[in-house]
Amino acid sequence: MADYVKMWENLGMDLETHDLLCQVLPTAVGDVFMTQENRPKAMDFWDLVISEVHGIRPAELIEEQKKGRKVFGTFCVYVPDEVVIAANGIVTGLCGGSQFWVPGGEAVLPKNTCPLIKASVGARLGRTCPFFRIADMYVGETTCDGKKKAYEILGKDVPMYVMDVPQMKREKDILKWKEEIAEFAKKVEEFTGNEITVEKLADAIRLVNEKRRALKRVYDARKSENVPISGRDALLMMQISFFDDPARCAQMCNRLADELEQRNRDGVSVVPAGTKRILLTGTPLAVPNWKLHNIIETSGAVVVCEEMCTGTRYFENEVDETGTTLDEQFMALSRRYMKNNCACFTPNEGRIDDILRLAKEYKADGVIDCSLKFCNLYDIEKKAVSEALKQAGIPVLSLETDYEDSDAEQLRTRIEAFVEMLNN
Amino acid sequence: MKDGICRRRPWQGRTGDAGRLRRDLEKKMEEKLGVGIDIGSTCAKTVVTDANGEILRRSLRPTGWSSVETAQTIQEELAADGITADNARFVATGYGRISVPFADKCVTEISCHARGAVRLFGSQELNVIDIGGQDTKLIVISGGAVTEFVMNDKCSAGTGRFLEVMANTLAVRPEELCRMAASGSDTRISSLCTVFAESEVINLIGRGTSRENIAFAVVDSIAQKVKTQAGRVRFHSGPVCLTGGLCDFPFVTERLASAFGRPVVTSPAARYAGAYGAALIAAGLKG
Ligand code: SF4
Ligand code: SF4
């Protein structure tokens, strides 16, 4: 392990507390990932990245900052990376996925706030995550109420820009989102000192589309009858794609996809034939939240797809590349991003259609719909999701959980019972 | 093949009779007792069946502090009666199922309750309400198989635990509370949360409400909570039956029937539904 202590110190981190986090992570990685058999070789890249998650990529980002580039931290897949990239900026995801940060968040937020928000705020205020220290500007969005209010708190500690996401998806909302993107572009130009030109934005659009296609290739390989990769490994790849350089991400995903496609030709599977295939849907699973995948995959089933922002919603739909003016390009961006079906919107029938479609495409035997505790939006939507699935004759299990381990056995009982039901 | 003859088993004859004998004996060797052990949060239940699933014996003991120790005691007791791995197969269920090292298999309480209920109530189409010590389960069974289920979350409202806490507040035993409730009426606890409900009960005591009426309110609140939970599954027109620790109290069944607006059936053996289901699965195991 390289020595990153100096770097962390320079970032103003709380080294002592951070040490505690560094101690638990390797055990978690070992338990969840290294116990698996017959993993794809190409996972070596993500194993390396996760083993030094607070070292390798942060060090790269700092190097780029030294060259004058700006780092933008984001919390939602609605914020268009393309705009930042066009201004030679760098985007990094900033969602907190560990219980470690929750108490820090609870110090300033009500307890009944979703753990993702609490952990994100805790990671910033507790100074225990290098990514939260490195980002020069945070970009928030008006999605759920909890995040909106949390951004006000974060905004006192770090430059914060909030995009106004529409609540509906009418044509005028798509136009409005285009305006928001245009305004964001101005802000990014100002903050980076770089002009966004048609050519640069076109390049950025192509780059991010390429990353989407690579992620999609990995997911497409998971549709195969055999199971070429575990859900855990696919999730790790997906989570890290939020932090990585987009070109390298595409390259690594394509390398993984090559191997998975070969496995599919050879009929190689990481689970015994007949293992029940689960489509997971619901709230995002921020790194290092592997709890649900781990329980499902040690209860006799396998996750074949995630209908989540850390899943299909991140890469489905490409941005039209034919725009020749900034205005056209912003519109193309808006059209693509507004296709994302998040529970913050009303109505949100598109998500149900997606779930039904994905269940079929990925040959899921059952669907698990899980929301983070205190996420009202996704919790309320569970009823509509389960009704639609039952109507389609697809078994569904609705769950709620947070980042704590205390409910692991209760979850396991439900999940095992669900798998027993599918096996019957 | 000289020693082939020596090794030939008595039933390995060629005549029809001997063939049948062999099949019978092989079947006998295959046939083992089924033992189901359901380690719940409050009680550990054990059911032993013959190979046909008829109950030979059943027993119940408090789970106590350590489910590992409880499982060990059960094993010793069974062994004292000559029930061992030589002549029986073991299936463990309940939240403590992983604490039974001698189990041939672990199966969740959902599947076991369903299996037990189907046999106990003699129907392939059932809606099962299981009120356990720590959680309440609702299971829909069609064609003898589980098609849907819900379990309540971390909250203890609508569970045996809720009853225990309230009984404690009233300084009676849970059984007594259920009996007293039958002669109470017209009192309600509005809060579904155990902690708040407890202070409501204390308020009622302070206001001089009779214990019978408070007991009524407690049982009714459990029934209401279970009914609310049932909104998340689709009960079909088959019978609704109650399993778990509250089967022995007719008033609980009565309040449930009133909450659901349809008859609720139960039987004293339904308390053992989980263990019985586990025993049936054990009896059916091969190898
Ligand atoms: S779930 Fe909604 S708010 Fe959260 S990242 Fe996805 S799109 Fe954004
Ligand atoms: S999980 Fe729900 S509550 Fe939490 S940040 Fe996402 S939308 Fe908001």
XYZ file of C-alpha atoms and ligand atoms in Angstrom:
727
model
C 0.000 0.000 0.000
C 1.362 3.326 -1.007
C 1.650 5.934 1.668
C -1.127 8.437 1.320
C -0.986 9.848 4.833
C 0.744 13.019 3.729
C -1.874 13.581 1.056
C -4.718 13.055 3.524
C -3.078 15.439 5.929
C -2.777 18.089 3.236
C -6.459 17.620 2.502
C -7.201 18.629 6.075
C -8.628 15.227 6.946
C -9.242 13.912 10.437
C -6.546 11.258 10.270
C -7.334 9.493 13.511
C -10.975 8.866 12.683
C -10.096 8.114 9.087
C -7.766 5.376 10.338
C -10.735 3.597 11.875
C -12.482 3.604 8.514
C -9.349 2.316 6.799
C -9.281 -0.561 9.254
C -12.787 -1.828 8.575
C -12.857 -1.503 4.804
C -10.393 -4.292 3.933
C -12.342 -6.772 6.069
C -15.565 -5.828 4.333
C -13.951 -6.160 0.905
C -12.470 -9.516 1.893
C -15.759 -10.864 3.201
C -17.918 -9.676 0.355
C -15.675 -10.077 -2.683
C -12.693 -12.295 -2.050
C -14.807 -15.189 -0.800
C -16.312 -15.594 -4.269
C -15.142 -18.263 -6.648
C -14.344 -18.059 -10.324
C -14.473 -14.280 -10.549
C -13.742 -12.665 -13.923
C -10.047 -11.874 -14.222
C -10.797 -8.356 -15.373
C -12.136 -7.588 -11.899
C -8.479 -7.125 -10.885
C -8.773 -3.464 -11.868
C -11.696 -2.798 -9.535
C -10.157 -4.895 -6.774
C -7.124 -2.662 -6.928
C -9.152 0.539 -6.987
C -11.314 -0.504 -4.040
C -8.329 -1.725 -2.035
C -6.915 1.781 -2.184
C -10.118 3.669 -2.747
C -8.961 6.641 -0.708
C -5.551 6.656 -2.335
C -5.248 5.962 -6.039
C -8.016 8.058 -7.536
C -7.742 10.929 -5.029
C -4.026 11.193 -5.842
C -4.875 11.392 -9.551
C -7.442 14.088 -8.928
C -4.943 16.148 -6.940
C -2.422 15.861 -9.760
C -5.021 17.193 -12.192
C -5.916 20.012 -9.828
C -2.253 21.005 -9.802
C -2.568 21.435 -13.579
C -5.414 23.844 -12.978
C -8.349 21.516 -13.557
C -11.404 21.763 -11.302
C -13.178 18.861 -9.647
C -16.972 18.880 -9.350
C -18.660 16.577 -6.840
C -22.175 15.376 -7.688
C -24.936 13.487 -5.888
C -27.374 12.572 -8.599
C -27.374 11.081 -12.087
C -29.380 14.080 -13.300
C -26.338 16.353 -13.222
C -24.871 16.242 -16.751
C -21.199 15.218 -16.670
C -20.816 16.332 -20.290
C -21.021 20.010 -19.388
C -18.240 19.744 -16.825
C -16.044 17.660 -19.106
C -16.510 20.140 -21.962
C -14.943 22.797 -19.738
C -12.027 20.497 -18.959
C -13.425 19.857 -15.492
C -13.623 16.506 -13.731
C -16.717 14.931 -12.198
C -16.673 12.667 -9.202
C -19.606 11.036 -7.448
C -19.972 11.953 -3.802
C -22.624 9.686 -2.320
C -21.940 8.252 1.125
C -22.660 4.541 1.429
C -21.267 3.694 4.855
C -22.762 3.625 8.325
C -19.419 5.042 9.443
C -20.516 8.527 8.364
C -24.119 8.378 9.553
C -23.619 9.598 13.150
C -21.772 12.646 11.821
C -24.762 13.409 9.618
C -27.193 12.844 12.459
C -25.398 15.526 14.432
C -26.839 18.149 12.096
C -29.794 16.392 10.415
C -32.941 14.807 11.850
C -32.552 11.102 12.539
C -35.378 10.295 10.165
C -33.384 11.399 7.135
C -32.288 8.755 4.651
C -28.864 7.239 5.402
C -27.497 8.260 2.029
C -27.984 11.911 2.905
C -26.798 11.512 6.473
C -23.665 9.675 5.369
C -22.903 12.237 2.664
C -23.158 15.135 5.082
C -21.241 13.194 7.732
C -18.445 12.398 5.298
C -18.002 16.079 4.516
C -18.314 17.494 7.997
C -16.325 14.694 9.635
C -13.456 15.224 7.146
C -12.993 11.494 6.673
C -13.418 11.110 2.920
C -10.783 12.487 0.515
C -13.276 12.869 -2.349
C -15.432 15.155 -0.249
C -12.297 17.191 0.556
C -10.942 17.318 -2.982
C -14.055 18.522 -4.820
C -13.719 22.244 -5.568
C -17.436 22.637 -6.038
C -20.438 20.519 -5.128
C -23.316 20.339 -7.567
C -26.636 19.508 -5.976
C -30.103 19.229 -7.435
C -33.661 19.738 -6.281
C -34.718 16.119 -6.263
C -35.890 14.959 -2.837
C -36.582 17.233 0.121
C -33.868 15.714 2.273
C -31.174 16.462 -0.287
C -32.416 19.999 -0.909
C -32.126 20.832 2.760
C -28.840 18.989 3.184
C -27.337 21.109 0.392
C -28.086 24.199 2.452
C -25.987 22.740 5.244
C -23.181 21.634 2.941
C -23.266 25.023 1.206
C -21.997 26.636 4.388
C -18.843 24.538 4.208
C -18.055 24.297 0.502
C -18.973 26.131 -2.742
C -22.336 24.679 -3.700
C -24.352 25.014 -6.871
C -27.876 23.605 -7.032
C -29.675 22.714 -10.264
C -33.449 22.981 -10.295
C -34.723 19.588 -11.476
C -38.330 19.621 -12.735
C -40.927 17.504 -10.960
C -42.821 16.422 -14.047
C -41.902 15.394 -17.565
C -44.022 17.514 -19.850
C -42.419 19.150 -22.883
C -42.177 22.434 -20.973
C -40.286 20.622 -18.211
C -37.803 19.284 -20.716
C -37.351 22.830 -22.018
C -36.897 24.045 -18.489
C -34.230 21.440 -17.790
C -32.454 22.540 -20.958
C -32.384 26.080 -19.570
C -31.008 24.764 -16.296
C -28.271 22.936 -18.156
C -27.407 26.087 -20.110
C -27.174 28.070 -16.898
C -25.079 25.388 -15.273
C -22.761 25.556 -18.291
C -22.250 29.271 -17.660
C -21.459 28.599 -14.035
C -18.978 25.889 -14.990
C -17.298 28.186 -17.529
C -16.973 30.848 -14.905
C -15.631 28.484 -12.256
C -13.113 26.753 -14.539
C -12.239 29.781 -16.640
C -12.724 27.634 -19.757
C -15.173 28.301 -22.532
C -17.566 25.539 -23.560
C -17.611 25.351 -27.352
C -19.767 23.239 -29.643
C -16.741 21.085 -30.500
C -15.758 20.523 -26.900
C -19.285 19.675 -25.870
C -19.631 17.323 -28.830
C -16.449 15.551 -27.719
C -17.723 15.313 -24.165
C -21.055 13.923 -25.340
C -19.257 11.288 -27.398
C -16.981 10.396 -24.490
C -19.796 9.897 -22.011
C -21.885 7.989 -24.547
C -18.934 5.686 -25.036
C -18.757 5.089 -21.300
C -22.497 4.355 -21.274
C -22.106 1.867 -24.097
C -19.286 0.084 -22.269
C -21.321 -0.190 -19.078
C -24.223 -1.438 -21.113
C -22.061 -4.127 -22.687
C -21.249 -5.480 -19.236
C -24.911 -5.420 -18.311
C -25.965 -7.024 -21.581
C -23.615 -9.905 -20.828
C -25.535 -10.451 -17.604
C -28.670 -11.254 -19.582
C -27.177 -14.588 -20.561
C -28.676 -17.849 -19.292
C -25.389 -18.662 -17.570
C -24.280 -16.038 -15.078
C -20.854 -14.732 -16.148
C -20.416 -12.328 -13.223
C -21.867 -12.032 -9.740
C -24.105 -9.140 -8.819
C -21.560 -8.051 -6.243
C -18.797 -7.689 -8.801
C -21.047 -5.894 -11.259
C -22.141 -3.521 -8.505
C -18.560 -2.739 -7.539
C -17.743 -1.931 -11.149
C -20.822 0.270 -11.358
C -20.121 2.131 -8.123
C -16.545 2.897 -9.091
C -17.605 4.154 -12.516
C -18.945 7.223 -10.707
C -15.449 8.105 -9.526
C -13.279 7.054 -12.417
C -11.964 8.854 -15.434
C -14.633 8.238 -18.108
C -12.248 7.089 -20.840
C -10.497 4.602 -18.580
C -13.843 3.492 -17.204
C -15.006 2.691 -20.745
C -11.774 0.888 -21.507
C -11.934 -1.243 -18.356
C -15.619 -2.022 -18.812
C -14.994 -3.095 -22.389
C -12.165 -5.304 -21.218
C -14.500 -6.877 -18.665
C -17.255 -7.209 -21.275
C -14.841 -9.052 -23.614
C -14.222 -11.603 -20.901
C -17.889 -11.934 -19.974
C -18.916 -12.401 -23.589
C -16.292 -15.127 -23.924
C -17.653 -16.731 -20.753
C -21.102 -16.664 -22.290
C -19.818 -18.388 -25.413
C -18.159 -21.023 -23.228
C -21.172 -21.323 -20.938
C -19.150 -20.367 -17.859
C -21.257 -19.462 -14.856
C -20.311 -18.223 -11.387
C -23.354 -19.947 -9.869
C -24.815 -23.440 -10.277
C -27.400 -23.838 -13.032
C -30.886 -23.102 -11.766
C -29.811 -20.451 -9.241
C -32.665 -17.972 -9.026
C -32.068 -14.696 -10.835
C -32.982 -11.496 -9.041
C -33.646 -8.056 -10.484
C -32.990 -5.489 -7.787
C -34.785 -2.168 -7.933
C -35.018 0.878 -5.710
C -32.773 3.515 -4.170
C -29.102 3.833 -5.129
C -26.383 1.710 -3.516
C -23.483 4.053 -2.893
C -20.026 2.595 -2.300
C -19.345 0.699 0.025
C -22.952 -0.400 0.434
C -22.853 -4.057 -0.612
C -25.156 -5.324 2.112
C -28.134 -6.373 0.041
C -26.171 -8.004 -2.771
C -24.138 -9.880 -0.228
C -27.171 -11.221 1.618
C -28.998 -12.167 -1.585
C -25.982 -13.911 -3.048
C -25.288 -15.863 0.135
C -28.945 -16.927 0.337
C -28.953 -19.059 -2.782
C -29.840 -16.446 -5.406
C -27.911 -14.155 -7.727
C -28.461 -10.517 -8.711
C -28.539 -10.167 -12.494
C -29.530 -6.526 -12.838
C -29.982 -3.325 -10.824
C -32.759 -0.967 -11.863
C -31.187 1.845 -9.879
C -29.113 4.950 -10.343
C -26.167 2.725 -9.486
C -27.316 0.464 -12.308
C -29.288 0.732 -15.519
C -30.392 4.325 -14.936
C -26.792 5.452 -15.139
C -26.178 4.200 -18.660
C -29.471 3.627 -20.430
C -30.306 6.097 -23.232
C -27.606 7.960 -25.076
C -27.375 11.666 -25.847
C -28.018 12.525 -29.480
C -24.634 13.425 -31.004
C -25.833 15.380 -34.016
C -26.375 18.795 -32.420
C -24.490 21.576 -34.200
C -25.196 24.451 -31.833
C -24.902 24.648 -28.075
C -28.636 25.158 -27.923
C -29.278 21.915 -29.794
C -26.753 20.099 -27.660
C -28.276 21.328 -24.413
C -31.646 20.185 -25.688
C -30.240 16.772 -26.575
C -28.774 16.517 -23.087
C -32.058 17.501 -21.508
C -33.960 14.940 -23.555
C -31.631 12.149 -22.498
C -31.466 13.030 -18.814
C -35.200 13.565 -18.547
C -35.700 9.953 -19.616
C -34.326 8.853 -16.268
C -37.182 7.507 -14.189
C -36.599 8.603 -10.610
C -39.270 8.508 -7.934
C -38.816 12.250 -7.414
C -40.994 12.749 -10.503
C -44.725 12.512 -10.811
C -46.135 10.551 -12.410
C -43.368 7.994 -12.685
C -44.949 5.172 -14.645
C -41.833 4.948 -16.763
C -40.060 3.250 -13.891
C -42.682 0.507 -13.752
C -42.330 -0.034 -17.497
C -38.560 -0.211 -17.053
C -38.834 -2.775 -14.263
C -41.175 -4.990 -16.277
C -38.976 -4.698 -19.341
C -35.744 -5.397 -17.436
C -37.261 -8.362 -15.596
C -37.929 -9.882 -18.991
C -34.637 -8.914 -20.630
C -32.580 -10.248 -17.744
C -34.797 -13.340 -17.302
C -35.393 -12.511 -13.654
C -37.182 -15.133 -11.574
C -38.111 -12.515 -9.008
C -37.765 -8.839 -8.202
C -36.574 -7.353 -4.920
C -37.652 -3.753 -4.441
C -35.636 -2.173 -1.681
C -35.583 1.391 -0.459
C -33.379 3.093 2.038
C -35.049 3.818 5.309
C -36.797 7.198 5.434
C -36.838 7.542 1.669
C -40.523 8.279 1.338
C -40.517 8.583 -2.415
C -39.289 5.111 -3.209
C -41.159 3.650 -0.270
C -44.478 4.987 -1.526
C -43.759 3.781 -5.023
C -43.328 0.198 -3.769
C -47.044 -0.401 -3.834
C -47.365 0.501 -7.492
C -44.259 -1.534 -8.312
C -45.460 -4.645 -6.525
C -48.965 -4.400 -7.956
C -47.656 -4.145 -11.487
C -45.285 -7.069 -10.982
C -47.931 -9.274 -9.402
C -50.197 -8.484 -12.295
C -47.463 -9.595 -14.651
C -47.023 -12.782 -12.646
C -43.524 -11.879 -11.444
C -42.888 -12.557 -7.732
C -41.756 -9.508 -5.798
C -40.357 -8.863 -2.346
C -40.445 -5.349 -0.896
C -37.796 -4.439 1.652
C -36.520 -1.465 3.548
C -33.126 -1.138 5.139
C -30.371 1.270 6.080
C -26.602 1.019 6.428
C -26.601 -0.722 9.784
C -25.831 -4.395 10.139
C -28.372 -4.938 12.885
C -31.173 -5.977 10.534
C -29.037 -8.317 8.445
C -30.581 -11.479 9.885
C -34.118 -10.169 9.487
C -33.364 -9.331 5.883
C -31.808 -12.731 5.405
C -34.931 -14.488 6.657
C -37.114 -12.600 4.201
C -34.735 -13.099 1.326
C -34.203 -16.800 2.033
C -37.959 -17.277 2.311
C -38.379 -15.475 -1.005
C -35.787 -17.724 -2.631
C -37.448 -20.806 -1.135
C -40.701 -19.570 -2.606
C -39.092 -19.153 -6.037
C -37.545 -22.604 -5.803
C -40.842 -24.239 -5.000
C -17.619 -64.869 -7.339
C -17.105 -66.565 -4.082
C -17.153 -63.619 -1.877
C -19.933 -62.137 -3.908
C -22.098 -64.739 -2.281
C -20.928 -63.838 1.173
C -21.669 -60.236 0.563
C -25.034 -60.874 -0.889
C -27.648 -59.316 1.287
C -30.532 -61.481 2.472
C -33.045 -59.639 0.289
C -31.012 -59.818 -2.845
C -32.895 -62.844 -4.077
C -34.310 -63.289 -7.517
C -37.860 -64.343 -6.794
C -40.731 -61.857 -6.751
C -41.190 -62.230 -3.042
C -37.633 -61.489 -2.213
C -37.749 -58.491 -4.547
C -40.649 -57.019 -2.665
C -38.940 -57.724 0.614
C -35.883 -55.911 -0.612
C -37.885 -52.914 -1.691
C -39.673 -52.826 1.632
C -36.477 -53.049 3.581
C -34.783 -50.425 1.495
C -37.730 -48.194 2.043
C -37.543 -48.809 5.764
C -33.882 -47.875 5.733
C -34.724 -44.753 3.794
C -37.558 -43.971 6.123
C -36.537 -41.911 9.049
C -38.311 -39.872 11.636
C -38.729 -36.193 10.909
C -37.609 -33.767 13.595
C -38.484 -30.099 13.301
C -36.892 -27.605 15.642
C -38.261 -24.083 15.603
C -36.091 -21.744 17.643
C -38.218 -18.648 17.992
C -37.367 -15.486 19.882
C -39.272 -16.576 22.996
C -40.022 -20.288 22.629
C -38.262 -23.229 21.083
C -40.651 -25.831 19.711
C -39.808 -29.379 18.734
C -41.994 -31.771 16.774
C -41.158 -35.369 15.904
C -43.125 -37.148 13.198
C -42.992 -40.594 11.697
C -42.087 -40.993 8.059
C -45.696 -40.330 7.116
C -45.775 -37.028 8.911
C -47.918 -38.134 11.831
C -46.936 -36.290 15.007
C -45.289 -38.631 17.516
C -44.415 -36.030 20.074
C -44.039 -32.313 20.514
C -42.488 -30.136 23.162
C -41.880 -26.531 23.982
C -39.326 -24.705 26.053
C -38.274 -21.095 26.533
C -35.481 -20.131 24.171
C -33.677 -18.384 26.984
C -30.530 -16.379 26.489
C -28.660 -18.723 24.240
C -30.252 -20.447 21.294
C -27.095 -22.546 20.960
C -27.578 -23.969 24.446
C -31.272 -24.474 23.856
C -30.543 -26.425 20.696
C -28.056 -28.545 22.601
C -30.571 -29.329 25.340
C -33.123 -30.326 22.732
C -30.606 -32.609 21.088
C -29.811 -34.269 24.418
C -33.458 -34.771 25.251
C -34.161 -36.309 21.878
C -31.132 -38.563 22.192
C -32.306 -39.701 25.630
C -35.459 -40.922 23.895
C -33.403 -42.660 21.251
C -33.964 -40.086 18.515
C -30.631 -39.483 16.830
C -29.153 -38.988 13.389
C -29.289 -42.773 12.983
C -33.027 -42.879 12.791
C -34.079 -39.276 12.207
C -33.471 -36.252 10.032
C -33.443 -32.759 11.468
C -34.640 -29.469 10.034
C -34.136 -26.229 11.939
C -36.206 -23.099 11.504
C -36.974 -19.850 13.293
C -34.643 -16.953 13.913
C -32.262 -19.256 15.805
C -32.088 -21.816 12.987
C -28.411 -21.178 12.400
C -27.702 -22.167 16.016
C -28.607 -25.809 15.415
C -25.367 -27.426 14.271
C -26.859 -30.918 14.002
C -29.587 -29.856 11.570
C -29.493 -31.513 8.149
C -31.033 -28.408 6.694
C -32.175 -24.907 7.656
C -35.435 -23.651 6.230
C -37.027 -20.267 6.936
C -40.041 -20.036 9.198
C -42.130 -18.779 6.285
C -41.814 -22.031 4.351
C -42.131 -24.138 7.505
C -45.239 -22.389 8.784
C -46.820 -22.741 5.391
C -45.995 -26.436 5.187
C -47.225 -27.067 8.725
C -50.416 -25.089 8.223
C -51.309 -26.892 5.000
C -51.113 -30.223 6.805
C -52.757 -29.042 10.019
C -55.697 -27.352 8.380
C -55.931 -29.869 5.576
C -56.154 -27.300 2.819
C -53.923 -26.257 -0.075
C -55.474 -22.800 -0.186
C -54.780 -20.858 2.981
C -54.141 -17.385 4.324
C -51.903 -17.755 7.352
C -51.442 -15.234 10.144
C -48.545 -16.139 12.377
C -48.111 -13.987 15.452
C -44.678 -14.714 16.795
C -42.736 -13.401 19.747
C -40.860 -10.849 17.713
C -42.511 -10.643 14.346
C -45.786 -11.231 12.643
C -45.988 -12.980 9.313
C -48.773 -13.112 6.788
C -48.476 -15.905 4.286
C -50.643 -16.590 1.268
C -50.664 -20.221 0.150
C -52.041 -21.386 -3.180
C -51.854 -24.934 -4.436
C -49.985 -25.799 -1.247
C -47.121 -23.392 -1.998
C -46.265 -19.929 -0.696
C -47.167 -17.312 -3.271
C -46.752 -14.163 -1.192
C -45.705 -13.174 2.299
C -44.930 -10.154 4.448
C -43.152 -9.897 7.748
C -43.422 -6.825 9.891
C -40.305 -4.727 10.194
C -38.270 -3.857 13.227
C -41.349 -2.567 15.047
C -42.816 -4.876 17.684
C -46.419 -3.646 17.455
C -48.761 -6.483 16.550
C -46.413 -9.158 17.916
C -46.157 -11.292 21.015
C -43.569 -8.857 22.300
C -46.152 -6.075 22.304
C -48.490 -8.262 24.322
C -45.732 -9.050 26.804
C -44.815 -5.413 27.342
C -48.446 -4.452 27.887
C -49.049 -7.387 30.218
C -46.048 -6.272 32.198
C -47.433 -2.776 32.509
C -50.699 -4.246 33.788
C -48.734 -6.551 36.118
C -50.347 -9.716 34.720
C -49.085 -12.597 32.622
C -49.768 -12.488 28.876
C -52.157 -15.465 29.111
C -54.088 -13.688 31.824
C -54.270 -10.536 29.767
C -55.843 -12.478 26.905
C -58.390 -14.022 29.237
C -59.227 -10.719 30.898
C -59.653 -9.075 27.525
C -62.636 -11.297 26.781
C -64.688 -9.514 29.426
C -63.602 -6.013 28.440
C -64.960 -3.707 25.770
C -65.055 -0.304 24.102
C -61.553 0.867 24.861
C -58.939 1.782 22.287
C -55.235 2.340 22.179
C -54.620 4.610 19.230
C -50.865 4.400 19.072
C -49.373 1.530 17.111
C -45.899 2.026 18.502
C -45.116 -0.118 21.530
C -43.370 2.677 23.392
C -46.210 5.157 22.933
C -48.840 2.517 23.508
C -47.249 1.750 26.826
C -47.663 5.326 28.006
C -51.240 5.238 26.749
C -51.865 2.183 28.901
C -50.327 3.933 31.878
C -52.655 6.877 31.235
C -55.637 4.533 31.088
C -54.622 2.990 34.394
C -54.305 6.483 35.858
C -57.800 7.338 34.682
C -59.157 4.283 36.449
C -60.107 2.312 33.336
C -60.700 -1.332 34.307
C -57.955 -3.806 33.572
C -60.360 -5.867 31.491
C -61.058 -2.904 29.261
C -57.397 -2.099 28.899
C -56.673 -5.744 28.094
C -59.399 -5.594 25.469
C -57.754 -2.545 23.941
C -54.373 -4.298 23.850
C -55.666 -7.381 22.052
C -57.739 -5.268 19.709
C -54.728 -3.144 18.862
C -52.793 -6.264 17.883
C -55.656 -7.375 15.653
C -55.847 -3.941 14.030
C -52.132 -3.835 13.413
C -52.180 -7.272 11.808
C -55.078 -6.193 9.646
C -53.166 -3.101 8.504
C -50.190 -5.245 7.669
C -52.431 -7.529 5.636
C -53.005 -4.611 3.260
C -49.644 -5.474 1.748
C -50.606 -8.973 0.622
C -53.529 -10.260 -1.370
C -55.440 -12.698 0.806
C -57.611 -14.993 -1.320
C -60.992 -16.450 -0.485
C -59.552 -19.526 1.248
C -59.684 -19.878 5.030
C -57.753 -17.470 7.254
C -55.898 -19.334 9.973
C -53.857 -18.285 12.946
C -50.621 -19.987 13.950
C -48.046 -19.108 16.587
C -48.071 -18.467 20.303
C -51.500 -16.846 20.567
C -53.510 -19.807 19.250
C -54.575 -20.839 22.708
C -56.592 -17.688 23.327
C -60.007 -17.747 21.686
C -60.419 -14.040 22.248
C -57.427 -13.243 20.041
C -58.961 -15.259 17.234
C -62.250 -13.495 17.820
C -60.732 -10.002 17.579
C -58.829 -10.993 14.460
C -62.028 -12.301 12.906
C -63.727 -9.034 13.730
C -60.834 -6.991 12.280
C -60.764 -9.050 9.088
C -64.526 -9.320 8.836
C -64.341 -13.071 8.206
C -63.866 -16.246 10.248
C -60.384 -17.052 11.547
C -59.641 -20.664 12.397
C -56.974 -22.065 14.641
C -56.108 -25.108 16.724
C -53.890 -25.714 19.752
C -51.460 -27.590 17.517
C -51.105 -24.479 15.357
C -48.681 -23.149 17.906
C -46.321 -25.801 16.591
C -46.998 -25.105 12.928
C -43.431 -23.978 12.235
C -41.816 -26.931 13.970
C -44.347 -29.287 12.412
C -43.617 -27.941 8.946
C -39.898 -28.372 9.616
C -40.502 -31.968 10.752
C -42.497 -32.680 7.594
C -39.690 -31.310 5.461
C -37.209 -33.402 7.474
C -39.275 -36.552 7.005
C -39.253 -35.931 3.274
C -35.486 -35.433 2.999
C -33.479 -38.041 1.126
C -30.043 -39.439 1.718
S -32.612 8.210 -7.165
Fe -33.303 10.126 -8.084
S -32.389 11.685 -6.802
Fe -31.270 9.794 -6.384
S -29.521 9.807 -7.805
Fe -31.198 8.752 -8.796
S -32.200 10.325 -10.025
Fe -30.982 11.373 -8.484
S -32.688 7.570 -1.316
Fe -34.559 8.814 -1.357
S -34.378 10.156 0.427
Fe -32.345 9.306 0.023
S -31.332 10.807 -1.283
Fe -32.301 9.317 -2.645
S -34.321 10.155 -3.121
Fe -33.528 11.250 -1.345
